[in-house]
Short mmCIF file of the C-alpha atoms (twelve columns), coordinates in Angstrom:
data_MODEL
# 
_entry.id   MODEL 
# 
loop_
_atom_site.group_PDB 
_atom_site.id 
_atom_site.type_symbol 
_atom_site.label_atom_id 
_atom_site.label_alt_id 
_atom_site.label_comp_id 
_atom_site.label_asym_id 
_atom_site.label_seq_id 
_atom_site.Cartn_x 
_atom_site.Cartn_y 
_atom_site.Cartn_z 
_atom_site.pdbx_PDB_model_num 
ATOM 1   C CA . UNK A 1   -0.062 -0.348  0.170  1 
ATOM 2   C CA . UNK A 2   1.474  3.287   -1.303 1 
ATOM 3   C CA . UNK A 3   0.979  6.246   1.171  1 
ATOM 4   C CA . UNK A 4   0.406  9.327   0.016  1 
ATOM 5   C CA . UNK A 5   2.254  11.964  2.094  1 
ATOM 6   C CA . UNK A 6   5.154  9.183   3.778  1 
ATOM 7   C CA . UNK A 7   6.452  11.120  7.323  1 
ATOM 8   C CA . UNK A 8   10.154 9.314   7.381  1 
ATOM 9   C CA . UNK A 9   11.539 6.966   4.678  1 
ATOM 10  C CA . UNK A 10  12.499 3.989   6.225  1 
ATOM 11  C CA . UNK A 11  14.959 1.376   5.003  1 
ATOM 12  C CA . UNK A 12  15.111 -2.175  6.062  1 
ATOM 13  C CA . UNK A 13  18.034 -4.520  6.057  1 
ATOM 14  C CA . UNK A 14  18.403 -8.029  5.574  1 
ATOM 15  C CA . UNK A 15  21.267 -10.546 5.651  1 
ATOM 16  C CA . UNK A 16  23.202 -10.612 2.425  1 
ATOM 17  C CA . UNK A 17  21.642 -14.084 1.555  1 
ATOM 18  C CA . UNK A 18  17.923 -13.252 3.095  1 
ATOM 19  C CA . UNK A 19  16.703 -13.433 -0.455 1 
ATOM 20  C CA . UNK A 20  18.185 -17.107 -1.221 1 
ATOM 21  C CA . UNK A 21  17.788 -18.606 2.645  1 
ATOM 22  C CA . UNK A 22  14.728 -16.965 3.783  1 
ATOM 23  C CA . UNK A 23  14.174 -17.373 7.424  1 
ATOM 24  C CA . UNK A 24  12.555 -16.058 10.910 1 
ATOM 25  C CA . UNK A 25  14.530 -12.980 10.430 1 
ATOM 26  C CA . UNK A 26  13.403 -12.064 7.361  1 
ATOM 27  C CA . UNK A 27  9.803  -12.872 7.884  1 
ATOM 28  C CA . UNK A 28  10.516 -10.681 10.834 1 
ATOM 29  C CA . UNK A 29  11.444 -7.966  8.969  1 
ATOM 30  C CA . UNK A 30  9.238  -8.034  6.104  1 
ATOM 31  C CA . UNK A 31  6.481  -7.780  9.060  1 
ATOM 32  C CA . UNK A 32  7.788  -4.822  10.385 1 
ATOM 33  C CA . UNK A 33  7.734  -3.650  6.916  1 
ATOM 34  C CA . UNK A 34  4.003  -4.485  5.964  1 
ATOM 35  C CA . UNK A 35  3.226  -2.312  9.382  1 
ATOM 36  C CA . UNK A 36  5.610  0.308   8.633  1 
ATOM 37  C CA . UNK A 37  4.743  0.912   5.229  1 
ATOM 38  C CA . UNK A 38  0.943  2.073   6.415  1 
ATOM 39  C CA . UNK A 39  2.773  5.151   7.677  1 
ATOM 40  C CA . UNK A 40  5.842  5.802   5.845  1 
ATOM 41  C CA . UNK A 41  7.972  4.946   2.595  1 
ATOM 42  C CA . UNK A 42  9.988  1.650   2.753  1 
ATOM 43  C CA . UNK A 43  12.443 0.460   1.027  1 
ATOM 44  C CA . UNK A 44  14.249 -3.103  1.241  1 
ATOM 45  C CA . UNK A 45  17.908 -3.906  0.932  1 
ATOM 46  C CA . UNK A 46  20.020 -7.219  1.014  1 
ATOM 47  C CA . UNK A 47  23.514 -6.447  2.638  1 
ATOM 48  C CA . UNK A 48  25.236 -3.818  3.848  1 
ATOM 49  C CA . UNK A 49  23.860 -0.247  2.349  1 
ATOM 50  C CA . UNK A 50  26.216 2.436   1.124  1 
ATOM 51  C CA . UNK A 51  26.859 5.685   3.288  1 
ATOM 52  C CA . UNK A 52  25.575 7.265   0.268  1 
ATOM 53  C CA . UNK A 53  22.189 5.268   -0.059 1 
ATOM 54  C CA . UNK A 54  21.790 5.966   4.189  1 
ATOM 55  C CA . UNK A 55  21.630 9.463   3.595  1 
ATOM 56  C CA . UNK A 56  18.509 9.147   1.424  1 
ATOM 57  C CA . UNK A 57  16.385 8.098   4.634  1 
ATOM 58  C CA . UNK A 58  15.677 9.045   8.122  1 
ATOM 59  C CA . UNK A 59  15.596 5.930   9.834  1 
ATOM 60  C CA . UNK A 60  17.497 1.948   8.587  1 
ATOM 61  C CA . UNK A 61  16.358 -0.843  10.684 1 
ATOM 62  C CA . UNK A 62  18.745 -4.071  11.263 1 
ATOM 63  C CA . UNK A 63  17.810 -7.420  12.910 1 
ATOM 64  C CA . UNK A 64  19.559 -10.608 14.082 1 
ATOM 65  C CA . UNK A 65  21.808 -10.709 16.911 1 
ATOM 66  C CA . UNK A 66  23.058 -14.201 15.716 1 
ATOM 67  C CA . UNK A 67  24.218 -13.109 12.536 1 
ATOM 68  C CA . UNK A 68  26.039 -9.450  13.914 1 
ATOM 69  C CA . UNK A 69  28.720 -8.496  10.910 1 
ATOM 70  C CA . UNK A 70  25.978 -6.784  8.500  1 
ATOM 71  C CA . UNK A 71  24.339 -4.992  10.986 1 
ATOM 72  C CA . UNK A 72  27.320 -3.811  13.038 1 
ATOM 73  C CA . UNK A 73  28.939 -2.460  9.581  1 
ATOM 74  C CA . UNK A 74  25.412 -0.900  8.963  1 
ATOM 75  C CA . UNK A 75  25.565 0.823   11.878 1 
ATOM 76  C CA . UNK A 76  28.960 1.823   11.756 1 
ATOM 77  C CA . UNK A 77  27.964 3.480   8.035  1 
ATOM 78  C CA . UNK A 78  24.368 5.026   9.508  1 
ATOM 79  C CA . UNK A 79  26.511 6.669   12.041 1 
ATOM 80  C CA . UNK A 80  28.546 8.307   9.463  1 
ATOM 81  C CA . UNK A 81  25.626 9.133   6.750  1 
ATOM 82  C CA . UNK A 82  23.773 10.894  9.873  1 
ATOM 83  C CA . UNK A 83  20.663 7.926   9.664  1 
ATOM 84  C CA . UNK A 84  18.960 6.877   12.899 1 
ATOM 85  C CA . UNK A 85  19.988 3.000   13.248 1 
ATOM 86  C CA . UNK A 86  17.216 1.051   14.752 1 
ATOM 87  C CA . UNK A 87  18.719 -2.630  15.585 1 
ATOM 88  C CA . UNK A 88  16.035 -5.578  16.522 1 
ATOM 89  C CA . UNK A 89  18.077 -8.558  18.577 1 
ATOM 90  C CA . UNK A 90  16.277 -11.147 17.213 1 
ATOM 91  C CA . UNK A 91  18.443 -14.043 19.348 1 
ATOM 92  C CA . UNK A 92  18.151 -17.114 19.634 1 
ATOM 93  C CA . UNK A 93  19.349 -18.689 23.247 1 
ATOM 94  C CA . UNK A 94  22.709 -20.371 22.558 1 
ATOM 95  C CA . UNK A 95  22.033 -23.771 24.749 1 
ATOM 96  C CA . UNK A 96  19.354 -24.292 21.871 1 
ATOM 97  C CA . UNK A 97  21.276 -23.557 18.465 1 
ATOM 98  C CA . UNK A 98  24.301 -25.736 20.366 1 
ATOM 99  C CA . UNK A 99  21.550 -28.837 20.497 1 
ATOM 100 C CA . UNK A 100 20.617 -27.806 16.917 1 
ATOM 101 C CA . UNK A 101 23.837 -27.718 15.930 1 
ATOM 102 C CA . UNK A 102 24.495 -30.969 16.967 1 
ATOM 103 C CA . UNK A 103 21.730 -32.971 15.745 1 
ATOM 104 C CA . UNK A 104 20.021 -30.651 13.090 1 
ATOM 105 C CA . UNK A 105 22.560 -30.070 10.532 1 
ATOM 106 C CA . UNK A 106 24.470 -31.863 7.839  1 
ATOM 107 C CA . UNK A 107 26.678 -32.407 4.952  1 
ATOM 108 C CA . UNK A 108 29.544 -29.479 5.362  1 
ATOM 109 C CA . UNK A 109 27.719 -27.742 7.997  1 
ATOM 110 C CA . UNK A 110 28.073 -30.398 9.941  1 
ATOM 111 C CA . UNK A 111 32.140 -30.503 9.267  1 
ATOM 112 C CA . UNK A 112 31.753 -26.740 10.693 1 
ATOM 113 C CA . UNK A 113 29.875 -27.265 13.281 1 
ATOM 114 C CA . UNK A 114 31.912 -30.241 14.627 1 
ATOM 115 C CA . UNK A 115 35.332 -27.689 14.259 1 
ATOM 116 C CA . UNK A 116 33.613 -25.226 16.169 1 
ATOM 117 C CA . UNK A 117 32.855 -27.495 18.920 1 
ATOM 118 C CA . UNK A 118 28.897 -26.615 18.571 1 
ATOM 119 C CA . UNK A 119 29.754 -23.741 20.129 1 
ATOM 120 C CA . UNK A 120 27.314 -21.193 18.173 1 
ATOM 121 C CA . UNK A 121 29.452 -18.048 17.920 1 
ATOM 122 C CA . UNK A 122 32.470 -19.742 16.765 1 
ATOM 123 C CA . UNK A 123 30.136 -21.944 14.069 1 
ATOM 124 C CA . UNK A 124 28.882 -18.483 12.651 1 
ATOM 125 C CA . UNK A 125 32.489 -17.162 12.844 1 
ATOM 126 C CA . UNK A 126 33.611 -20.360 10.733 1 
ATOM 127 C CA . UNK A 127 30.632 -20.439 8.384  1 
ATOM 128 C CA . UNK A 128 31.073 -16.346 7.649  1 
ATOM 129 C CA . UNK A 129 33.921 -17.234 6.539  1 
ATOM 130 C CA . UNK A 130 33.023 -19.718 4.561  1 
ATOM 131 C CA . UNK A 131 30.472 -17.777 3.050  1 
ATOM 132 C CA . UNK A 132 32.879 -14.842 2.443  1 
ATOM 133 C CA . UNK A 133 35.241 -16.665 0.302  1 
ATOM 134 C CA . UNK A 134 32.322 -18.595 -1.263 1 
ATOM 135 C CA . UNK A 135 30.939 -15.315 -2.766 1 
ATOM 136 C CA . UNK A 136 34.361 -13.971 -3.201 1 
ATOM 137 C CA . UNK A 137 35.246 -16.642 -5.840 1 
ATOM 138 C CA . UNK A 138 31.862 -17.442 -7.219 1 
ATOM 139 C CA . UNK A 139 30.585 -13.402 -7.570 1 
ATOM 140 C CA . UNK A 140 34.145 -11.827 -6.864 1 
ATOM 141 C CA . UNK A 141 31.742 -9.127  -4.487 1 
ATOM 142 C CA . UNK A 142 33.375 -8.879  -0.949 1 
ATOM 143 C CA . UNK A 143 31.004 -9.365  1.931  1 
ATOM 144 C CA . UNK A 144 31.044 -8.084  5.028  1 
ATOM 145 C CA . UNK A 145 34.178 -8.685  7.392  1 
ATOM 146 C CA . UNK A 146 34.403 -8.644  11.611 1 
ATOM 147 C CA . UNK A 147 33.989 -10.672 14.044 1 
ATOM 148 C CA . UNK A 148 30.812 -11.843 16.248 1 
ATOM 149 C CA . UNK A 149 31.788 -11.036 18.992 1 
ATOM 150 C CA . UNK A 150 32.834 -7.946  18.254 1 
ATOM 151 C CA . UNK A 151 29.725 -7.093  15.919 1 
ATOM 152 C CA . UNK A 152 27.391 -8.325  18.762 1 
ATOM 153 C CA . UNK A 153 28.880 -5.797  21.445 1 
ATOM 154 C CA . UNK A 154 28.733 -2.786  19.381 1 
ATOM 155 C CA . UNK A 155 25.175 -3.352  18.356 1 
ATOM 156 C CA . UNK A 156 24.106 -3.928  21.896 1 
ATOM 157 C CA . UNK A 157 25.937 -0.554  23.442 1 
# 
């Protein structure tokens, strides 16, 4: 639904693989977008938007504390663009993620989980490194680089 006189320009950001691998975080942000679109102009972006793009919005929304590297980079860029940053700290309990890593992943992801000793933070760090290399080789582009714990700390300050 288009808004005739939107009060704010809002950019909703998703993790870079959100289009091809939807999940609860993507669904949640889409619902936020539907609600916000009733009063505001809303755009959607997968990955980390540029400072230049962020300058054309009043507010940027990001989510998912379990995948913090891209939201943390978006936070830094939003700060440089003087754009308000809102972070929804969607987070799953580590005990549940560890149990899922032990019983619910298979194939290459299972090996990554074992290398990480089923630690969610280590697993996400290893998986992010694998994604980074795969995207660099296949698409010749660089994803956001950073550490999981440091990115989580920056988002929660």
